[in-house]
Amino acid sequence: MSINASWKRRTMLAFACGVAITATPLAAQVPPAPPVPGKIKSTRFTTGAAKKNKPVVSTRTKEKVHQLVDRIYESEVELSVQQRHSKILKMKMDVFRVAIADPTKIEVVAFGAQEVEVIGKETGTTTMTLWLGEEANPQILSVQVKVEGDNSIEDLRRMEYGEFQRMINEFFPNSKVQLIPFADKLIVRGQARDEQEATQIITIIRARSGSGSGVGSGAVGAGSLFAEGEAADPFPDGAKLPEATVIDMMKVPGEKQVMLKVRIAQIDRSAARSASTDLIVNSGEFGFSQIFTGVAQQLAGGGTGLVTASLNSKHVDLFISALAQNGYAKILAEPNLVTISGRPANFISGGEFAVPTVVGVGGAQAATTTFKGFGTQLTFLPTVLDKDRIRLQVTPTFSTVNPALSVNGILGVDTQSVSTTVDLREGQVLAIAGLIQEQQRGDLNRVPFIGDIPLVGPLFSNKSVQRDETELIVLISPELVHPMEPEDAPTVLPGMEVTEPGDVDFFFMNNIEGKPDVHHRSTVWYMQKKRIHQQQKDYIHQTKSDKYYINGDYGFSD
């Protein structure tokens, strides 16, 4: 393919839009001319001398390339178009073919045979190739099109967000908000009066920007306290701006660490009474027996703690038993937790037991083990709303192991739990009381007719009464706290004054704790005792030497 002589002589194209695009002639079969500085030239594909650090091409490969490839066209000129704007290229020759590398960046519309309109769609860079002249002997022009952002849209965003910023500052006069649009992001800076106002501000901004969750700190943790909703559109004229991801950089002054003081008190009372009579009569071939409590168990010691009266003769055995029980259990727990506003905290004081779980079907079963906790457990989520007003979501739980509820060897648990959400001021106390449970049970077993006779009936019956009472109270108090300075930290901690007793205190004084100011160590006491004994010998020797020698500032003398 040859190159038209007129095309070789052309060095510049004039465009109807007023922007000049310079170009250098395409490379022909002759050696190319030196490139013009600052211009993109069209290069011929050549397999000549290899550049540095490039593999050397064999002679056979060079011949094959020369036979198959005539030349490679690169971008000769550069054209800039703004997004949602266009430029018209008026050519000197007819355009009969156009190719676009990335159609999402630009769109080309032809007006006649020599006019082409290039429309910018998305920001970026792509290549547009034009075939001009006659199809039998075409002229090829490669243009690199750069689509730039629309400055008018950016100016519109800044103007609209500036109006939106003034609107928010007017609605919330105690807060200072600054909106900074940047690319597809919206940075929210400033200071809010409290967490509640910060959350309301971010909710309105996110509803307008159409973003889900932003990135940053500030009032994001308190967003769950307010329902999601649609805010009024600050652009009622219908302008469709790109969606923006909100980056929350709002700051809220004040203490944000909350300490929750919880006191859990529970008392269980129980009472049980039972009375029964067992009678066995054997006379020759006649026999009669009435057994309620089990004579064999009581004779074997099964009635431990029972008051039993026995009347035993040759033919009559009489057992009378009675029992009265009273008991109580007292539980008091005082867990304290500290966490940041908007972040949950968990506490457990007790233990865990294994619960095996079988997963799978048929022969593909496998056993796994999970652990279930019991004891005193506490979960709370505080949020500082207005200075010292705290919204508190707290769930205290108290559980104990109950072997009577075991299933297939897995222990059961008696659980008492409370879950609530309240608003408290710092130092105020929430009392969850009135958790009272009463259970009463009575059983009566008797011999028909005889057991219903007054005074005589108790000898032919077995009766028991049991009553259980449980009362639980939970006291909760939040406080705003801050870390202590090193000099304010306590120097004496629990257990630091407990020491090991010496041999005299342990063996002769019967003490298991030593004196707070005497640190005895039984692990090295044997060596220490020998060292003390040697020091005592040296002291005695020195005292004796003083009788024969006098020492002073100038040495020793007789």
Coordinates of C-alpha atoms in Angstrom, one line a residue, residues 9-555:
R9 CA 3.2 17.0 2.5
R10 CA 0.3 17.8 4.9
T11 CA 1.5 18.6 8.5
M12 CA -1.5 20.3 10.1
L13 CA -5.3 19.9 10.2
A14 CA -7.6 22.8 11.0
F15 CA -10.8 21.8 12.9
A16 CA -14.1 23.7 12.8
C17 CA -14.1 23.9 16.6
G18 CA -11.2 26.2 16.6
V19 CA -8.7 23.8 18.2
A20 CA -5.6 23.1 16.1
I21 CA -4.4 19.5 16.0
T22 CA -0.9 19.0 14.6
A23 CA 0.4 15.8 13.1
T24 CA 3.5 14.4 11.3
P25 CA 3.3 12.4 8.1
L26 CA 3.0 8.7 8.3
A27 CA 6.1 6.6 7.7
A28 CA 6.5 5.3 4.2
Q29 CA 8.9 2.7 2.7
V30 CA 11.7 5.3 3.0
P31 CA 13.4 6.0 6.4
P32 CA 11.1 8.2 8.6
A33 CA 11.8 11.8 9.2
P34 CA 12.8 12.9 12.8
P35 CA 9.8 13.5 15.0
V36 CA 8.6 17.0 15.8
P37 CA 9.1 17.7 19.6
G38 CA 5.9 17.4 21.6
K39 CA 4.0 15.6 18.8
I40 CA 2.8 11.9 18.5
K41 CA 4.1 10.4 15.3
S42 CA 3.1 7.5 13.2
T43 CA 5.7 4.8 13.3
R44 CA 6.4 2.0 10.8
F45 CA 6.6 -1.6 12.2
T46 CA 10.3 -2.5 11.8
T47 CA 12.5 -5.4 12.9
G48 CA 15.7 -3.5 12.6
A49 CA 18.4 -3.3 15.2
A50 CA 16.9 -4.3 18.6
K51 CA 17.0 -1.8 21.4
K52 CA 18.8 -2.3 24.6
N53 CA 17.4 -5.1 26.9
K54 CA 15.2 -6.4 24.0
P55 CA 15.6 -9.9 22.5
V56 CA 17.4 -10.1 19.1
V57 CA 15.0 -11.1 16.3
S58 CA 16.3 -13.7 13.8
T59 CA 16.7 -12.9 10.1
R60 CA 14.0 -15.4 9.2
T61 CA 11.6 -13.7 11.5
K62 CA 12.4 -10.3 10.1
E63 CA 11.7 -11.5 6.6
K64 CA 8.3 -13.1 7.7
V65 CA 7.3 -9.8 9.4
H66 CA 8.2 -7.7 6.3
Q67 CA 6.1 -10.1 4.2
L68 CA 3.0 -10.0 6.4
V69 CA 3.0 -6.5 8.1
D70 CA 3.3 -3.3 6.1
R71 CA 3.1 -0.8 9.0
I72 CA 1.5 -0.1 12.4
Y73 CA -0.4 3.1 13.0
E74 CA -0.2 4.8 16.3
S75 CA -2.0 7.9 17.6
E76 CA -0.9 10.8 15.6
V77 CA -2.9 13.6 17.2
E78 CA -4.6 14.3 20.6
L79 CA -8.1 15.7 21.0
S80 CA -9.7 16.8 24.3
V81 CA -13.5 16.8 24.8
Q82 CA -15.4 17.6 27.9
Q83 CA -18.0 15.2 29.3
R84 CA -21.5 15.7 27.9
H85 CA -19.9 18.1 25.3
S86 CA -18.9 17.6 21.7
K87 CA -16.5 18.8 19.0
I88 CA -17.0 18.7 15.2
L89 CA -14.1 17.7 12.9
K90 CA -14.4 19.1 9.3
M91 CA -12.1 17.0 7.1
K92 CA -10.7 17.8 3.7
M93 CA -11.5 14.3 2.4
D94 CA -14.5 12.1 2.6
V95 CA -14.7 9.8 5.7
F96 CA -16.1 6.4 4.8
R97 CA -15.2 4.4 8.0
V98 CA -14.7 5.1 11.7
A99 CA -13.5 2.8 14.5
I100 CA -13.7 3.5 18.3
A101 CA -11.6 1.5 20.7
D102 CA -13.9 2.1 23.8
P103 CA -17.4 3.1 22.8
T104 CA -18.3 3.9 26.4
K105 CA -16.0 6.9 26.4
I106 CA -17.1 8.7 23.2
E107 CA -19.8 8.6 20.6
V108 CA -19.2 9.6 16.9
V109 CA -22.0 11.1 14.7
A110 CA -21.4 11.8 11.0
F111 CA -22.9 14.8 9.3
G112 CA -22.3 14.3 5.6
A113 CA -19.2 12.9 4.1
Q114 CA -16.6 15.3 5.6
E115 CA -18.0 16.3 9.0
V116 CA -17.7 14.2 12.1
E117 CA -19.0 15.1 15.7
V118 CA -17.2 13.6 18.7
I119 CA -19.4 13.5 21.9
G120 CA -17.8 12.9 25.3
K121 CA -19.7 10.3 27.4
E122 CA -17.5 9.2 30.3
T123 CA -14.2 10.5 31.6
G124 CA -11.1 8.6 30.3
T125 CA -9.0 8.1 27.2
T126 CA -9.7 6.1 24.0
T127 CA -8.6 5.9 20.4
M128 CA -10.6 6.9 17.3
T129 CA -9.4 5.8 13.8
L130 CA -10.7 7.4 10.6
W131 CA -10.5 6.1 7.0
L132 CA -10.5 9.0 4.5
G133 CA -10.3 9.3 0.7
E134 CA -11.0 6.4 -1.7
E135 CA -11.6 2.9 -0.4
A136 CA -9.1 1.5 -2.9
N137 CA -6.3 3.9 -1.6
P138 CA -7.5 5.2 1.8
Q139 CA -5.7 7.6 4.1
I140 CA -5.8 6.5 7.8
L141 CA -5.8 9.0 10.7
S142 CA -5.5 7.8 14.3
V143 CA -6.7 10.3 17.0
Q144 CA -6.3 9.9 20.8
V145 CA -9.4 11.3 22.4
K146 CA -9.3 12.4 26.0
V147 CA -12.6 13.0 27.8
E148 CA -12.3 15.4 30.7
G149 CA -14.8 16.0 33.5
D150 CA -17.5 18.6 33.0
N151 CA -16.6 21.6 35.0
S152 CA -20.1 22.9 35.0
I153 CA -21.3 19.9 36.9
E154 CA -18.6 20.2 39.5
D155 CA -19.5 23.9 39.9
L156 CA -23.2 22.9 40.2
R157 CA -22.3 20.4 42.9
R158 CA -20.3 22.9 44.9
M159 CA -23.1 25.5 44.6
E160 CA -25.9 23.1 45.6
Y161 CA -23.9 21.5 48.4
G162 CA -23.0 24.9 49.6
E163 CA -26.7 25.8 49.8
F164 CA -27.4 22.4 51.5
Q165 CA -24.6 23.2 54.0
R166 CA -26.2 26.6 54.9
M167 CA -29.5 24.8 55.3
I168 CA -28.2 22.2 57.7
N169 CA -26.3 24.9 59.8
E170 CA -29.6 26.8 60.0
F171 CA -31.6 23.8 61.2
F172 CA -28.9 22.9 63.8
P173 CA -27.6 26.2 65.1
N174 CA -25.6 24.5 67.9
S175 CA -23.6 22.5 65.4
K176 CA -21.1 23.5 62.8
V177 CA -21.1 21.4 59.5
Q178 CA -19.0 21.7 56.4
L179 CA -19.7 19.7 53.2
I180 CA -16.8 19.1 50.8
P181 CA -17.6 17.3 47.5
F182 CA -14.7 15.6 46.0
A183 CA -15.0 13.3 43.0
D184 CA -17.7 10.7 44.0
K185 CA -17.2 11.4 47.7
L186 CA -18.8 13.8 50.1
I187 CA -16.7 14.7 53.1
V188 CA -18.7 15.8 56.2
R189 CA -16.6 17.8 58.6
G190 CA -17.4 19.9 61.7
Q191 CA -18.5 19.5 65.3
A192 CA -22.0 18.5 66.6
R193 CA -23.5 19.4 69.9
D194 CA -24.2 15.8 70.9
E195 CA -24.5 12.3 69.4
Q196 CA -28.2 12.8 68.7
E197 CA -27.7 15.9 66.5
A198 CA -24.7 14.2 64.8
T199 CA -26.8 11.2 63.9
Q200 CA -29.7 13.3 62.6
I201 CA -27.3 15.4 60.4
I202 CA -25.6 12.3 58.9
T203 CA -29.0 10.6 58.3
I204 CA -30.3 13.7 56.3
I205 CA -27.1 13.9 54.3
R206 CA -27.0 10.1 53.5
A207 CA -30.7 10.2 52.5
R208 CA -29.9 13.0 50.0
S209 CA -26.6 11.5 48.7
G210 CA -28.1 8.0 48.2
S211 CA -25.2 6.3 49.9
G212 CA -25.5 3.4 52.3
S213 CA -22.8 3.5 54.9
G214 CA -20.0 6.0 55.1
V215 CA -16.4 5.7 56.3
G216 CA -15.0 7.5 59.2
S217 CA -15.7 8.1 62.9
G218 CA -17.9 10.4 64.9
A219 CA -21.6 9.7 65.2
V220 CA -21.7 6.5 63.0
G221 CA -22.0 4.2 66.0
A222 CA -25.2 5.9 67.1
G223 CA -26.9 5.6 63.8
S224 CA -28.8 2.5 64.8
L225 CA -30.9 4.6 67.3
F226 CA -32.8 6.4 64.6
A227 CA -35.0 4.8 62.0
E228 CA -33.9 5.1 58.4
G229 CA -36.1 7.4 56.3
E230 CA -36.3 9.7 53.3
A231 CA -35.2 13.2 53.9
A232 CA -36.6 16.2 51.9
D233 CA -34.7 16.6 48.5
P234 CA -32.6 19.8 48.8
F235 CA -32.7 20.0 44.9
P236 CA -36.4 20.5 44.1
D237 CA -35.5 21.6 40.6
G238 CA -34.9 18.0 39.6
A239 CA -31.2 18.2 39.0
K240 CA -29.7 14.7 38.9
L241 CA -26.3 14.8 40.5
P242 CA -24.0 11.7 40.8
E243 CA -24.4 9.7 44.0
A244 CA -21.8 10.4 46.6
T245 CA -20.3 8.2 49.3
V246 CA -20.5 10.0 52.6
I247 CA -17.3 10.1 54.6
D248 CA -18.3 11.0 58.2
M249 CA -15.6 13.1 59.9
M250 CA -17.9 14.8 62.4
K251 CA -16.6 15.2 65.9
V252 CA -18.6 15.3 69.2
P253 CA -17.0 16.9 72.2
G254 CA -17.2 15.4 75.7
E255 CA -16.5 12.1 77.5
K256 CA -17.5 9.1 75.4
Q257 CA -16.5 6.3 77.8
V258 CA -19.3 4.8 79.9
M259 CA -18.9 2.6 83.0
L260 CA -21.9 0.6 83.9
K261 CA -22.3 -0.4 87.5
V262 CA -24.5 -3.4 88.0
R263 CA -25.6 -5.1 91.2
I264 CA -27.5 -8.4 91.0
A265 CA -29.0 -9.7 94.2
Q266 CA -31.0 -13.0 94.5
I267 CA -32.3 -15.0 97.4
D268 CA -34.0 -18.4 97.3
R269 CA -36.0 -19.8 100.3
S270 CA -37.4 -23.3 100.5
A271 CA -39.3 -25.3 103.1
A272 CA -40.5 -28.9 103.0
R273 CA -42.4 -31.1 105.5
S274 CA -43.3 -34.7 105.2
A275 CA -44.9 -37.4 107.5
S276 CA -45.6 -41.1 106.9
T277 CA -46.4 -44.3 108.7
D278 CA -45.4 -47.9 107.6
L279 CA -47.1 -50.9 109.2
I280 CA -46.2 -54.6 108.7
V281 CA -48.2 -57.4 110.4
N282 CA -47.3 -61.1 110.1
S283 CA -49.3 -63.7 112.2
G284 CA -49.0 -67.3 111.0
E285 CA -50.5 -67.5 107.6
F286 CA -52.0 -64.0 107.8
G287 CA -50.0 -61.0 106.7
F288 CA -50.7 -57.3 106.3
S289 CA -48.4 -54.5 105.2
Q290 CA -48.7 -50.7 104.5
I291 CA -45.5 -49.2 103.1
F292 CA -45.2 -45.5 102.0
T293 CA -41.6 -44.6 102.6
G294 CA -39.9 -47.9 101.9
V295 CA -38.8 -49.8 105.0
A296 CA -35.8 -51.3 103.3
Q297 CA -34.4 -47.9 102.4
Q298 CA -34.8 -46.5 105.9
L299 CA -33.3 -49.6 107.5
A300 CA -30.3 -49.3 105.1
G301 CA -29.8 -45.7 106.0
G302 CA -31.8 -44.2 103.1
G303 CA -33.7 -42.0 105.6
T304 CA -30.7 -39.9 106.6
G305 CA -31.9 -36.8 108.5
L306 CA -35.3 -38.2 109.2
V307 CA -36.8 -38.5 112.7
T308 CA -38.0 -42.2 112.8
A309 CA -39.9 -44.0 115.5
S310 CA -40.1 -47.8 115.4
L311 CA -42.3 -50.2 117.3
N312 CA -41.1 -53.8 116.7
S313 CA -42.7 -57.0 118.1
K314 CA -42.7 -60.6 117.0
H315 CA -45.6 -60.2 114.6
V316 CA -46.0 -56.3 114.2
D317 CA -43.5 -53.8 112.7
L318 CA -44.5 -50.1 112.9
F319 CA -42.4 -47.3 111.4
I320 CA -43.3 -43.6 111.9
S321 CA -41.2 -40.9 110.1
A322 CA -41.4 -37.1 110.0
L323 CA -39.2 -34.5 108.4
A324 CA -39.1 -30.7 108.3
Q325 CA -36.6 -28.8 106.1
N326 CA -35.8 -25.1 105.7
G327 CA -33.1 -23.6 103.5
Y328 CA -32.0 -20.5 101.7
A329 CA -29.5 -19.4 99.1
K330 CA -28.1 -15.9 98.7
I331 CA -26.4 -14.6 95.6
L332 CA -24.8 -11.2 95.1
A333 CA -22.8 -10.1 92.0
E334 CA -21.4 -6.6 91.3
P335 CA -19.9 -6.6 87.7
N336 CA -18.6 -3.3 86.3
L337 CA -18.0 -2.7 82.6
V338 CA -16.4 0.2 80.7
T339 CA -16.9 0.8 76.9
I340 CA -17.0 3.6 74.3
S341 CA -20.3 5.2 73.4
G342 CA -22.0 3.2 70.7
R343 CA -19.9 0.0 71.2
P344 CA -21.3 -3.1 73.1
A345 CA -19.6 -4.7 76.0
N346 CA -19.9 -8.2 77.5
F347 CA -19.2 -9.7 80.9
I348 CA -19.4 -13.3 82.2
S349 CA -18.5 -14.6 85.6
G350 CA -19.1 -18.3 86.0
G351 CA -18.2 -21.2 83.8
E352 CA -19.0 -23.2 80.7
F353 CA -19.9 -26.8 80.1
A354 CA -19.6 -28.9 76.9
V355 CA -22.7 -29.6 74.8
P356 CA -22.1 -32.2 72.1
T357 CA -23.8 -31.7 68.7
V358 CA -24.2 -34.2 66.0
V359 CA -24.3 -32.8 62.4
G360 CA -24.8 -34.7 59.1
V361 CA -27.1 -37.4 57.9
G362 CA -26.6 -41.2 58.0
G363 CA -23.0 -42.4 57.7
A364 CA -21.8 -38.9 57.1
Q365 CA -22.4 -37.8 60.7
A366 CA -19.8 -35.9 62.7
A367 CA -19.8 -34.8 66.3
T368 CA -18.9 -31.2 67.3
T369 CA -18.7 -29.7 70.8
T370 CA -20.0 -26.2 71.8
F371 CA -19.8 -24.6 75.2
K372 CA -22.6 -23.0 77.0
G373 CA -21.9 -20.5 79.7
F374 CA -23.6 -20.1 83.1
G375 CA -23.2 -17.7 86.0
T376 CA -23.5 -13.9 85.9
Q377 CA -23.6 -12.5 82.4
L378 CA -24.0 -8.9 81.3
T379 CA -24.3 -7.3 77.9
F380 CA -24.9 -3.6 77.4
L381 CA -24.8 -1.0 74.7
P382 CA -24.6 2.7 75.8
T383 CA -25.0 5.8 73.7
V384 CA -24.3 9.3 75.0
L385 CA -27.1 11.4 73.6
D386 CA -27.1 14.8 75.2
K387 CA -24.2 15.7 77.5
D388 CA -24.8 13.4 80.4
R389 CA -28.0 11.7 79.0
I390 CA -27.3 8.1 78.1
R391 CA -29.4 5.7 76.2
L392 CA -28.8 2.2 77.6
Q393 CA -29.6 -1.2 76.2
V394 CA -28.8 -3.7 78.9
T395 CA -29.3 -7.5 79.2
P396 CA -28.3 -9.0 82.6
T397 CA -28.6 -12.8 82.9
F398 CA -28.1 -15.1 85.8
S399 CA -28.0 -18.8 85.4
T400 CA -27.2 -21.9 87.5
V401 CA -26.6 -25.5 86.6
N402 CA -29.6 -27.7 87.5
P403 CA -28.8 -31.5 87.2
A404 CA -32.5 -32.3 87.5
L405 CA -33.0 -30.8 84.0
S406 CA -30.3 -33.0 82.4
V407 CA -31.2 -34.7 79.0
N408 CA -29.0 -37.5 77.7
G409 CA -26.2 -36.6 80.1
I410 CA -26.3 -32.9 79.1
L411 CA -26.8 -30.6 82.1
G412 CA -29.7 -28.2 82.3
V413 CA -29.6 -24.5 83.3
D414 CA -31.9 -22.4 85.4
T415 CA -31.8 -18.9 83.8
Q416 CA -33.2 -15.6 84.9
S417 CA -32.7 -12.8 82.3
V418 CA -33.8 -9.2 81.7
S419 CA -33.5 -7.1 78.5
T420 CA -34.5 -3.5 78.4
T421 CA -33.6 -0.1 76.8
V422 CA -33.9 3.1 78.9
D423 CA -32.6 6.7 79.0
L424 CA -30.7 7.6 82.1
R425 CA -28.7 10.6 83.4
E426 CA -25.2 10.0 84.7
G427 CA -25.4 8.5 88.2
Q428 CA -29.1 7.7 88.1
V429 CA -30.1 4.2 89.0
L430 CA -32.4 1.8 87.2
A431 CA -33.9 -0.8 89.5
I432 CA -35.4 -3.9 87.9
A433 CA -37.3 -5.4 90.8
G434 CA -40.5 -7.4 91.4
L435 CA -39.0 -10.5 89.9
I436 CA -40.6 -12.8 92.5
Q437 CA -41.4 -16.4 92.0
E438 CA -43.3 -18.7 94.3
Q439 CA -43.9 -22.4 93.9
Q440 CA -45.9 -24.6 96.3
R441 CA -46.6 -28.3 96.1
G442 CA -48.4 -30.8 98.3
D443 CA -48.8 -34.6 98.0
L444 CA -51.0 -37.0 100.1
N445 CA -51.1 -40.8 99.9
R446 CA -53.4 -42.7 102.2
V447 CA -55.2 -46.0 102.6
P448 CA -58.8 -45.8 101.4
F449 CA -61.5 -45.3 104.1
I450 CA -59.0 -45.9 107.0
G451 CA -56.8 -43.0 106.0
D452 CA -59.9 -40.6 106.1
I453 CA -60.7 -41.3 109.8
P454 CA -59.7 -38.4 112.0
L455 CA -56.8 -39.0 114.5
V456 CA -56.4 -42.6 113.1
G457 CA -56.0 -41.5 109.5
P458 CA -52.4 -40.1 109.9
L459 CA -51.2 -43.6 110.8
F460 CA -52.4 -44.9 107.4
S461 CA -51.2 -42.0 105.2
N462 CA -48.1 -40.3 103.7
K463 CA -48.2 -36.5 103.1
S464 CA -45.7 -33.8 102.1
V465 CA -45.7 -30.1 101.5
Q466 CA -43.0 -28.1 99.7
R467 CA -42.7 -24.3 99.1
D468 CA -40.1 -22.4 97.2
E469 CA -39.7 -18.6 97.1
T470 CA -37.2 -16.7 94.8
E471 CA -36.7 -12.9 94.6
L472 CA -34.3 -11.2 92.2
I473 CA -33.4 -7.5 91.9
V474 CA -31.0 -5.8 89.5
L475 CA -29.6 -2.2 90.0
I476 CA -28.0 -0.5 87.1
S477 CA -26.2 2.9 87.1
P478 CA -24.1 4.4 84.2
E479 CA -21.3 6.9 84.7
L480 CA -19.1 8.8 82.3
V481 CA -15.4 8.1 83.0
H482 CA -12.0 8.9 81.6
P483 CA -8.6 7.2 82.1
M484 CA -6.5 8.0 85.2
E485 CA -3.1 9.5 85.1
P486 CA -0.2 7.3 86.2
E487 CA 0.3 9.2 89.5
D488 CA -3.4 8.7 90.3
A489 CA -3.4 4.9 90.0
P490 CA -3.6 3.0 93.3
T491 CA -0.3 1.6 94.4
V492 CA -1.7 -1.1 96.7
L493 CA -3.9 -3.7 94.9
P494 CA -5.9 -6.4 96.5
G495 CA -3.7 -9.2 97.7
M496 CA -0.4 -7.2 97.7
E497 CA -0.4 -7.1 101.5
V498 CA -0.9 -10.8 101.9
T499 CA 2.4 -12.5 102.7
E500 CA 3.6 -15.9 103.6
P501 CA 4.0 -16.7 107.3
G502 CA 7.4 -17.5 108.8
D503 CA 8.2 -20.8 110.5
V504 CA 7.3 -19.5 114.0
D505 CA 4.0 -18.0 112.9
F506 CA 3.1 -21.1 110.9
F507 CA 4.1 -23.9 113.2
F508 CA 3.6 -22.3 116.6
M509 CA 1.2 -19.4 116.2
N510 CA -1.1 -21.4 113.8
N511 CA -1.2 -18.5 111.2
I512 CA -1.6 -19.1 107.5
E513 CA -0.9 -15.4 106.6
G514 CA 2.2 -13.5 107.5
K515 CA 2.7 -9.9 108.7
P516 CA 2.2 -7.3 105.9
D517 CA 5.6 -5.8 106.4
V518 CA 7.5 -9.1 106.6
H519 CA 8.1 -10.9 103.3
H520 CA 9.1 -14.4 104.2
R521 CA 10.0 -16.8 101.3
S522 CA 10.1 -20.5 102.2
T523 CA 11.7 -21.3 98.8
V524 CA 15.0 -19.5 99.9
W525 CA 14.6 -19.4 103.7
Y526 CA 17.1 -22.2 104.2
M527 CA 19.9 -20.4 102.5
Q528 CA 18.8 -17.1 104.0
K529 CA 18.9 -18.6 107.5
K530 CA 22.5 -19.8 107.0
R531 CA 23.4 -16.3 105.8
I532 CA 21.9 -14.7 108.8
H533 CA 23.6 -17.2 111.1
Q534 CA 27.0 -16.4 109.5
Q535 CA 26.3 -12.6 109.9
Q536 CA 25.6 -13.2 113.6
K537 CA 28.9 -15.1 114.0
D538 CA 30.7 -12.3 112.2
Y539 CA 29.1 -9.8 114.5
I540 CA 30.1 -11.7 117.6
H541 CA 33.7 -12.0 116.3
Q542 CA 33.8 -8.3 115.6
T543 CA 32.5 -7.5 119.1
K544 CA 35.2 -9.6 120.7
S545 CA 37.9 -8.0 118.5
D546 CA 37.0 -4.5 119.8
K547 CA 38.3 -5.5 123.2
Y548 CA 41.8 -6.0 121.8
Y549 CA 42.0 -3.5 118.9
I550 CA 40.9 0.1 118.5
N551 CA 40.1 1.3 115.0
G552 CA 39.8 4.9 113.9
D553 CA 40.5 7.3 111.1
Y554 CA 44.1 6.4 110.8
G555 CA 43.9 2.6 110.9

